[in-house]
Amino acid sequence: MSQPRIFSGIQPSGIPTLGNYLGAIRNWVTLQDSHECIWCVVDLHAITVWQEPAALARQTREMAAVLLACGLDPVKHVLFAQSHVRAHAQLAWIFNCVARLGWLNRMTQFKDKAGKDREAASAGLYVYPNLMAADILAYHATRVPVGDDQRQHLELANDIAQKFNHDYGVAFFPPIEPLILGPAARVMSLRDGTRKMSKSDPSDQSRINLNDDADTIALKIRRAKTDPEPLPGSEAGLANRPEARNLVGIYAALAGVAPGAVLAEHEGMGFGAFKPKLAEVLVSVLGPIARETERLLADPGQIDAALRTGAGRAAAIADPIVAEAERLVGFLPAG
Ligand code: AMP
Ligand code: TRP
């Protein structure tokens, strides 16, 4: 029996963070055992906000290297750069004409990213969710592992699929199921426990990058915001302590145990003692990834070649699906 097909994407907007790792990449590695997986570095999405061209190219390659270093398998599965497969942009245009303005107006990520000056945001940022729907549906993928911040976009993708099917009187696009996995579905900033850890936060102290060395990790954890209270014995004691909750959550996710178990073991310990333990766990998990990433980046030609191979295999799946969508819409056959 064939395995369910997964699609997921990650933006090449900087070195991935611990949030990307715990919220996404680590789960992707595990899912490879039970699914047919298509992993995409979404450079088309990245340019919805300004990217220096040289930086975009470098970061796309770096992201591919990190994903490979984390254990994504480019042979059994597919890893590629979004801009290499034309089907994404082609289907996204059709979806721009399916999605309603009212739907897009409800997207909280657009409101967050556009900020106060909405008039200055790119049109691409506004239709970002339509491209994301195209990414997934161009492969008829039915499962999409993401962090919980992407849930709303997947609901929109389902709305688009349903409206397309309804408007054209077909059952062509399948429903998509979000896979929101892991104990640390949301890792928060080290400087502010109410904001998510992000590659795009101006403060590097707010995040752990997957290529940070041991000293940098220890320093960032030492400086992480906390409160003066010792660790409580159970999760109820973390209420209204977002920074404490975040550090405990990170420790738990890395150690592969529940936050309650971390608290049971460390009850009464102050952060002065807990932080070095957390740094040690972080270094033991992230150290090998950083070293492998560096090794891969020493030969950029090989990474580019792997991405091109992946793009060829991705296109072989997506092109016939998008051609059929175009036929359903009423476009004359192109070739
Ligand atoms: P992005 O960095 O926005 O391209 O996100 C790539 C993937 O990482 C998506 O699945 C996100 O939901 C996930 N992700 C990003 N930041 C975090 C975070 N702080 N905590 C958990 N998951 C995250
Ligand atoms: N929007 C996602 C994010 O910022 C990245 C993404 C683009 C994606 N296309 C996707 C995720 C398709 C899952 C499926 O995290």
mmCIF file with all atom_site columns, N, CA, C and O in Angstrom, residues 272-311:
data_model
loop_
_atom_site.group_PDB
_atom_site.id
_atom_site.type_symbol
_atom_site.label_atom_id
_atom_site.label_alt_id
_atom_site.label_comp_id
_atom_site.label_asym_id
_atom_site.label_entity_id
_atom_site.label_seq_id
_atom_site.pdbx_PDB_ins_code
_atom_site.Cartn_x
_atom_site.Cartn_y
_atom_site.Cartn_z
_atom_site.occupancy
_atom_site.B_iso_or_equiv
_atom_site.pdbx_formal_charge
_atom_site.auth_seq_id
_atom_site.auth_comp_id
_atom_site.auth_asym_id
_atom_site.auth_atom_id
_atom_site.pdbx_PDB_model_num
ATOM 1   N N  . GLY A 1 272 ? 19.763 29.863 37.967 1.00 0.00 ? 272 GLY A N  1
ATOM 2   C CA . GLY A 1 272 ? 21.226 29.874 37.951 1.00 0.00 ? 272 GLY A CA 1
ATOM 3   C C  . GLY A 1 272 ? 21.790 28.469 37.796 1.00 0.00 ? 272 GLY A C  1
ATOM 4   O O  . GLY A 1 272 ? 22.815 28.260 37.148 1.00 0.00 ? 272 GLY A O  1
ATOM 5   N N  . ALA A 1 273 ? 21.112 27.497 38.366 1.00 0.00 ? 273 ALA A N  1
ATOM 6   C CA . ALA A 1 273 ? 21.574 26.111 38.273 1.00 0.00 ? 273 ALA A CA 1
ATOM 7   C C  . ALA A 1 273 ? 20.940 25.384 37.081 1.00 0.00 ? 273 ALA A C  1
ATOM 8   O O  . ALA A 1 273 ? 21.562 24.516 36.463 1.00 0.00 ? 273 ALA A O  1
ATOM 9   N N  . PHE A 1 274 ? 19.694 25.764 36.751 1.00 0.00 ? 274 PHE A N  1
ATOM 10  C CA . PHE A 1 274 ? 18.983 25.062 35.675 1.00 0.00 ? 274 PHE A CA 1
ATOM 11  C C  . PHE A 1 274 ? 19.557 25.425 34.293 1.00 0.00 ? 274 PHE A C  1
ATOM 12  O O  . PHE A 1 274 ? 19.666 24.578 33.406 1.00 0.00 ? 274 PHE A O  1
ATOM 13  N N  . LYS A 1 275 ? 19.940 26.691 34.136 1.00 0.00 ? 275 LYS A N  1
ATOM 14  C CA . LYS A 1 275 ? 20.382 27.137 32.808 1.00 0.00 ? 275 LYS A CA 1
ATOM 15  C C  . LYS A 1 275 ? 21.605 26.375 32.283 1.00 0.00 ? 275 LYS A C  1
ATOM 16  O O  . LYS A 1 275 ? 21.612 25.993 31.101 1.00 0.00 ? 275 LYS A O  1
ATOM 17  N N  . PRO A 1 276 ? 22.641 26.137 33.077 1.00 0.00 ? 276 PRO A N  1
ATOM 18  C CA . PRO A 1 276 ? 23.768 25.364 32.551 1.00 0.00 ? 276 PRO A CA 1
ATOM 19  C C  . PRO A 1 276 ? 23.360 23.953 32.131 1.00 0.00 ? 276 PRO A C  1
ATOM 20  O O  . PRO A 1 276 ? 23.870 23.416 31.138 1.00 0.00 ? 276 PRO A O  1
ATOM 21  N N  . LYS A 1 277 ? 22.412 23.366 32.848 1.00 0.00 ? 277 LYS A N  1
ATOM 22  C CA . LYS A 1 277 ? 21.944 22.024 32.459 1.00 0.00 ? 277 LYS A CA 1
ATOM 23  C C  . LYS A 1 277 ? 21.239 22.087 31.104 1.00 0.00 ? 277 LYS A C  1
ATOM 24  O O  . LYS A 1 277 ? 21.420 21.228 30.247 1.00 0.00 ? 277 LYS A O  1
ATOM 25  N N  . LEU A 1 278 ? 20.425 23.141 30.938 1.00 0.00 ? 278 LEU A N  1
ATOM 26  C CA . LEU A 1 278 ? 19.715 23.319 29.671 1.00 0.00 ? 278 LEU A CA 1
ATOM 27  C C  . LEU A 1 278 ? 20.722 23.515 28.530 1.00 0.00 ? 278 LEU A C  1
ATOM 28  O O  . LEU A 1 278 ? 20.586 22.907 27.459 1.00 0.00 ? 278 LEU A O  1
ATOM 29  N N  . ALA A 1 279 ? 21.747 24.345 28.794 1.00 0.00 ? 279 ALA A N  1
ATOM 30  C CA . ALA A 1 279 ? 22.752 24.604 27.749 1.00 0.00 ? 279 ALA A CA 1
ATOM 31  C C  . ALA A 1 279 ? 23.446 23.299 27.351 1.00 0.00 ? 279 ALA A C  1
ATOM 32  O O  . ALA A 1 279 ? 23.705 23.050 26.171 1.00 0.00 ? 279 ALA A O  1
ATOM 33  N N  . GLU A 1 280 ? 23.705 22.469 28.331 1.00 0.00 ? 280 GLU A N  1
ATOM 34  C CA . GLU A 1 280 ? 24.389 21.205 28.051 1.00 0.00 ? 280 GLU A CA 1
ATOM 35  C C  . GLU A 1 280 ? 23.544 20.295 27.143 1.00 0.00 ? 280 GLU A C  1
ATOM 36  O O  . GLU A 1 280 ? 24.047 19.705 26.179 1.00 0.00 ? 280 GLU A O  1
ATOM 37  N N  . VAL A 1 281 ? 22.258 20.210 27.436 1.00 0.00 ? 281 VAL A N  1
ATOM 38  C CA . VAL A 1 281 ? 21.372 19.390 26.591 1.00 0.00 ? 281 VAL A CA 1
ATOM 39  C C  . VAL A 1 281 ? 21.318 19.966 25.171 1.00 0.00 ? 281 VAL A C  1
ATOM 40  O O  . VAL A 1 281 ? 21.378 19.239 24.179 1.00 0.00 ? 281 VAL A O  1
ATOM 41  N N  . LEU A 1 282 ? 21.242 21.295 25.098 1.00 0.00 ? 282 LEU A N  1
ATOM 42  C CA . LEU A 1 282 ? 21.187 21.941 23.781 1.00 0.00 ? 282 LEU A CA 1
ATOM 43  C C  . LEU A 1 282 ? 22.438 21.618 22.969 1.00 0.00 ? 282 LEU A C  1
ATOM 44  O O  . LEU A 1 282 ? 22.353 21.277 21.783 1.00 0.00 ? 282 LEU A O  1
ATOM 45  N N  . VAL A 1 283 ? 23.594 21.745 23.605 1.00 0.00 ? 283 VAL A N  1
ATOM 46  C CA . VAL A 1 283 ? 24.851 21.512 22.889 1.00 0.00 ? 283 VAL A CA 1
ATOM 47  C C  . VAL A 1 283 ? 24.944 20.058 22.430 1.00 0.00 ? 283 VAL A C  1
ATOM 48  O O  . VAL A 1 283 ? 25.396 19.775 21.318 1.00 0.00 ? 283 VAL A O  1
ATOM 49  N N  . SER A 1 284 ? 24.456 19.140 23.246 1.00 0.00 ? 284 SER A N  1
ATOM 50  C CA . SER A 1 284 ? 24.586 17.732 22.843 1.00 0.00 ? 284 SER A CA 1
ATOM 51  C C  . SER A 1 284 ? 23.694 17.412 21.647 1.00 0.00 ? 284 SER A C  1
ATOM 52  O O  . SER A 1 284 ? 24.033 16.578 20.820 1.00 0.00 ? 284 SER A O  1
ATOM 53  N N  . VAL A 1 285 ? 22.555 18.098 21.521 1.00 0.00 ? 285 VAL A N  1
ATOM 54  C CA . VAL A 1 285 ? 21.680 17.841 20.370 1.00 0.00 ? 285 VAL A CA 1
ATOM 55  C C  . VAL A 1 285 ? 22.127 18.642 19.145 1.00 0.00 ? 285 VAL A C  1
ATOM 56  O O  . VAL A 1 285 ? 22.151 18.130 18.021 1.00 0.00 ? 285 VAL A O  1
ATOM 57  N N  . LEU A 1 286 ? 22.478 19.911 19.354 1.00 0.00 ? 286 LEU A N  1
ATOM 58  C CA . LEU A 1 286 ? 22.736 20.785 18.202 1.00 0.00 ? 286 LEU A CA 1
ATOM 59  C C  . LEU A 1 286 ? 24.171 20.723 17.692 1.00 0.00 ? 286 LEU A C  1
ATOM 60  O O  . LEU A 1 286 ? 24.427 21.023 16.521 1.00 0.00 ? 286 LEU A O  1
ATOM 61  N N  . GLY A 1 287 ? 25.120 20.333 18.538 1.00 0.00 ? 287 GLY A N  1
ATOM 62  C CA . GLY A 1 287 ? 26.527 20.292 18.127 1.00 0.00 ? 287 GLY A CA 1
ATOM 63  C C  . GLY A 1 287 ? 26.763 19.465 16.864 1.00 0.00 ? 287 GLY A C  1
ATOM 64  O O  . GLY A 1 287 ? 27.340 19.953 15.887 1.00 0.00 ? 287 GLY A O  1
ATOM 65  N N  . PRO A 1 288 ? 26.282 18.217 16.841 1.00 0.00 ? 288 PRO A N  1
ATOM 66  C CA . PRO A 1 288 ? 26.492 17.388 15.650 1.00 0.00 ? 288 PRO A CA 1
ATOM 67  C C  . PRO A 1 288 ? 25.840 17.965 14.397 1.00 0.00 ? 288 PRO A C  1
ATOM 68  O O  . PRO A 1 288 ? 26.382 17.842 13.298 1.00 0.00 ? 288 PRO A O  1
ATOM 69  N N  . ILE A 1 289 ? 24.702 18.625 14.570 1.00 0.00 ? 289 ILE A N  1
ATOM 70  C CA . ILE A 1 289 ? 24.023 19.225 13.405 1.00 0.00 ? 289 ILE A CA 1
ATOM 71  C C  . ILE A 1 289 ? 24.868 20.362 12.842 1.00 0.00 ? 289 ILE A C  1
ATOM 72  O O  . ILE A 1 289 ? 25.067 20.482 11.630 1.00 0.00 ? 289 ILE A O  1
ATOM 73  N N  . ALA A 1 290 ? 25.401 21.192 13.726 1.00 0.00 ? 290 ALA A N  1
ATOM 74  C CA . ALA A 1 290 ? 26.224 22.324 13.281 1.00 0.00 ? 290 ALA A CA 1
ATOM 75  C C  . ALA A 1 290 ? 27.465 21.828 12.539 1.00 0.00 ? 290 ALA A C  1
ATOM 76  O O  . ALA A 1 290 ? 27.843 22.379 11.503 1.00 0.00 ? 290 ALA A O  1
ATOM 77  N N  . ARG A 1 291 ? 28.067 20.778 13.048 1.00 0.00 ? 291 ARG A N  1
ATOM 78  C CA . ARG A 1 291 ? 29.291 20.262 12.399 1.00 0.00 ? 291 ARG A CA 1
ATOM 79  C C  . ARG A 1 291 ? 28.991 19.679 11.018 1.00 0.00 ? 291 ARG A C  1
ATOM 80  O O  . ARG A 1 291 ? 29.723 19.908 10.057 1.00 0.00 ? 291 ARG A O  1
ATOM 81  N N  . GLU A 1 292 ? 27.892 18.948 10.903 1.00 0.00 ? 292 GLU A N  1
ATOM 82  C CA . GLU A 1 292 ? 27.534 18.354 9.607  1.00 0.00 ? 292 GLU A CA 1
ATOM 83  C C  . GLU A 1 292 ? 27.147 19.446 8.594  1.00 0.00 ? 292 GLU A C  1
ATOM 84  O O  . GLU A 1 292 ? 27.480 19.356 7.405  1.00 0.00 ? 292 GLU A O  1
ATOM 85  N N  . THR A 1 293 ? 26.458 20.476 9.069  1.00 0.00 ? 293 THR A N  1
ATOM 86  C CA . THR A 1 293 ? 26.092 21.580 8.174  1.00 0.00 ? 293 THR A CA 1
ATOM 87  C C  . THR A 1 293 ? 27.351 22.220 7.596  1.00 0.00 ? 293 THR A C  1
ATOM 88  O O  . THR A 1 293 ? 27.443 22.480 6.387  1.00 0.00 ? 293 THR A O  1
ATOM 89  N N  . GLU A 1 294 ? 28.324 22.433 8.453  1.00 0.00 ? 294 GLU A N  1
ATOM 90  C CA . GLU A 1 294 ? 29.567 23.054 8.016  1.00 0.00 ? 294 GLU A CA 1
ATOM 91  C C  . GLU A 1 294 ? 30.279 22.182 6.975  1.00 0.00 ? 294 GLU A C  1
ATOM 92  O O  . GLU A 1 294 ? 30.782 22.671 5.972  1.00 0.00 ? 294 GLU A O  1
ATOM 93  N N  . ARG A 1 295 ? 30.276 20.884 7.218  1.00 0.00 ? 295 ARG A N  1
ATOM 94  C CA . ARG A 1 295 ? 30.921 19.966 6.281  1.00 0.00 ? 295 ARG A CA 1
ATOM 95  C C  . ARG A 1 295 ? 30.234 20.047 4.904  1.00 0.00 ? 295 ARG A C  1
ATOM 96  O O  . ARG A 1 295 ? 30.885 20.127 3.872  1.00 0.00 ? 295 ARG A O  1
ATOM 97  N N  . LEU A 1 296 ? 28.896 20.058 4.902  1.00 0.00 ? 296 LEU A N  1
ATOM 98  C CA . LEU A 1 296 ? 28.163 20.106 3.630  1.00 0.00 ? 296 LEU A CA 1
ATOM 99  C C  . LEU A 1 296 ? 28.405 21.426 2.901  1.00 0.00 ? 296 LEU A C  1
ATOM 100 O O  . LEU A 1 296 ? 28.559 21.458 1.679  1.00 0.00 ? 296 LEU A O  1
ATOM 101 N N  . LEU A 1 297 ? 28.447 22.519 3.653  1.00 0.00 ? 297 LEU A N  1
ATOM 102 C CA . LEU A 1 297 ? 28.590 23.830 3.023  1.00 0.00 ? 297 LEU A CA 1
ATOM 103 C C  . LEU A 1 297 ? 29.977 24.033 2.427  1.00 0.00 ? 297 LEU A C  1
ATOM 104 O O  . LEU A 1 297 ? 30.184 24.945 1.619  1.00 0.00 ? 297 LEU A O  1
ATOM 105 N N  . ALA A 1 298 ? 30.915 23.169 2.787  1.00 0.00 ? 298 ALA A N  1
ATOM 106 C CA . ALA A 1 298 ? 32.246 23.269 2.190  1.00 0.00 ? 298 ALA A CA 1
ATOM 107 C C  . ALA A 1 298 ? 32.207 22.892 0.707  1.00 0.00 ? 298 ALA A C  1
ATOM 108 O O  . ALA A 1 298 ? 33.124 23.208 -0.042 1.00 0.00 ? 298 ALA A O  1
ATOM 109 N N  . ASP A 1 299 ? 31.136 22.234 0.266  1.00 0.00 ? 299 ASP A N  1
ATOM 110 C CA . ASP A 1 299 ? 31.017 21.856 -1.153 1.00 0.00 ? 299 ASP A CA 1
ATOM 111 C C  . ASP A 1 299 ? 29.645 22.289 -1.697 1.00 0.00 ? 299 ASP A C  1
ATOM 112 O O  . ASP A 1 299 ? 28.747 21.467 -1.894 1.00 0.00 ? 299 ASP A O  1
ATOM 113 N N  . PRO A 1 300 ? 29.494 23.607 -1.955 1.00 0.00 ? 300 PRO A N  1
ATOM 114 C CA . PRO A 1 300 ? 28.184 24.132 -2.364 1.00 0.00 ? 300 PRO A CA 1
ATOM 115 C C  . PRO A 1 300 ? 27.670 23.493 -3.647 1.00 0.00 ? 300 PRO A C  1
ATOM 116 O O  . PRO A 1 300 ? 26.462 23.315 -3.811 1.00 0.00 ? 300 PRO A O  1
ATOM 117 N N  . GLY A 1 301 ? 28.582 23.124 -4.552 1.00 0.00 ? 301 GLY A N  1
ATOM 118 C CA . GLY A 1 301 ? 28.162 22.530 -5.825 1.00 0.00 ? 301 GLY A CA 1
ATOM 119 C C  . GLY A 1 301 ? 27.357 21.259 -5.613 1.00 0.00 ? 301 GLY A C  1
ATOM 120 O O  . GLY A 1 301 ? 26.392 20.979 -6.333 1.00 0.00 ? 301 GLY A O  1
ATOM 121 N N  . GLN A 1 302 ? 27.736 20.537 -4.592 1.00 0.00 ? 302 GLN A N  1
ATOM 122 C CA . GLN A 1 302 ? 27.041 19.278 -4.335 1.00 0.00 ? 302 GLN A CA 1
ATOM 123 C C  . GLN A 1 302 ? 25.628 19.516 -3.780 1.00 0.00 ? 302 GLN A C  1
ATOM 124 O O  . GLN A 1 302 ? 24.688 18.786 -4.096 1.00 0.00 ? 302 GLN A O  1
ATOM 125 N N  . ILE A 1 303 ? 25.499 20.561 -2.970 1.00 0.00 ? 303 ILE A N  1
ATOM 126 C CA . ILE A 1 303 ? 24.163 20.896 -2.452 1.00 0.00 ? 303 ILE A CA 1
ATOM 127 C C  . ILE A 1 303 ? 23.269 21.338 -3.611 1.00 0.00 ? 303 ILE A C  1
ATOM 128 O O  . ILE A 1 303 ? 22.124 20.903 -3.732 1.00 0.00 ? 303 ILE A O  1
ATOM 129 N N  . ASP A 1 304 ? 23.817 22.200 -4.482 1.00 0.00 ? 304 ASP A N  1
ATOM 130 C CA . ASP A 1 304 ? 23.018 22.679 -5.616 1.00 0.00 ? 304 ASP A CA 1
ATOM 131 C C  . ASP A 1 304 ? 22.589 21.513 -6.503 1.00 0.00 ? 304 ASP A C  1
ATOM 132 O O  . ASP A 1 304 ? 21.451 21.469 -6.986 1.00 0.00 ? 304 ASP A O  1
ATOM 133 N N  . ALA A 1 305 ? 23.490 20.577 -6.695 1.00 0.00 ? 305 ALA A N  1
ATOM 134 C CA . ALA A 1 305 ? 23.163 19.418 -7.538 1.00 0.00 ? 305 ALA A CA 1
ATOM 135 C C  . ALA A 1 305 ? 22.053 18.590 -6.897 1.00 0.00 ? 305 ALA A C  1
ATOM 136 O O  . ALA A 1 305 ? 21.128 18.137 -7.582 1.00 0.00 ? 305 ALA A O  1
ATOM 137 N N  . ALA A 1 306 ? 22.126 18.426 -5.583 1.00 0.00 ? 306 ALA A N  1
ATOM 138 C CA . ALA A 1 306 ? 21.082 17.648 -4.891 1.00 0.00 ? 306 ALA A CA 1
ATOM 139 C C  . ALA A 1 306 ? 19.733 18.361 -5.038 1.00 0.00 ? 306 ALA A C  1
ATOM 140 O O  . ALA A 1 306 ? 18.697 17.714 -5.252 1.00 0.00 ? 306 ALA A O  1
ATOM 141 N N  . LEU A 1 307 ? 19.734 19.691 -4.934 1.00 0.00 ? 307 LEU A N  1
ATOM 142 C CA . LEU A 1 307 ? 18.477 20.435 -5.071 1.00 0.00 ? 307 LEU A CA 1
ATOM 143 C C  . LEU A 1 307 ? 17.912 20.312 -6.492 1.00 0.00 ? 307 LEU A C  1
ATOM 144 O O  . LEU A 1 307 ? 16.699 20.201 -6.680 1.00 0.00 ? 307 LEU A O  1
ATOM 145 N N  . ARG A 1 308 ? 18.806 20.330 -7.487 1.00 0.00 ? 308 ARG A N  1
ATOM 146 C CA . ARG A 1 308 ? 18.318 20.204 -8.877 1.00 0.00 ? 308 ARG A CA 1
ATOM 147 C C  . ARG A 1 308 ? 17.715 18.820 -9.119 1.00 0.00 ? 308 ARG A C  1
ATOM 148 O O  . ARG A 1 308 ? 16.681 18.690 -9.779 1.00 0.00 ? 308 ARG A O  1
ATOM 149 N N  . THR A 1 309 ? 18.342 17.802 -8.583 1.00 0.00 ? 309 THR A N  1
ATOM 150 C CA . THR A 1 309 ? 17.776 16.450 -8.713 1.00 0.00 ? 309 THR A CA 1
ATOM 151 C C  . THR A 1 309 ? 16.401 16.405 -8.061 1.00 0.00 ? 309 THR A C  1
ATOM 152 O O  . THR A 1 309 ? 15.435 15.866 -8.620 1.00 0.00 ? 309 THR A O  1
ATOM 153 N N  . GLY A 1 310 ? 16.311 16.989 -6.866 1.00 0.00 ? 310 GLY A N  1
ATOM 154 C CA . GLY A 1 310 ? 15.029 17.019 -6.155 1.00 0.00 ? 310 GLY A CA 1
ATOM 155 C C  . GLY A 1 310 ? 13.963 17.746 -6.970 1.00 0.00 ? 310 GLY A C  1
ATOM 156 O O  . GLY A 1 310 ? 12.815 17.300 -7.051 1.00 0.00 ? 310 GLY A O  1
ATOM 157 N N  . ALA A 1 311 ? 14.344 18.851 -7.612 1.00 0.00 ? 311 ALA A N  1
ATOM 158 C CA . ALA A 1 311 ? 13.382 19.640 -8.389 1.00 0.00 ? 311 ALA A CA 1
ATOM 159 C C  . ALA A 1 311 ? 12.843 18.829 -9.561 1.00 0.00 ? 311 ALA A C  1
ATOM 160 O O  . ALA A 1 311 ? 11.647 18.895 -9.876 1.00 0.00 ? 311 ALA A O  1
#
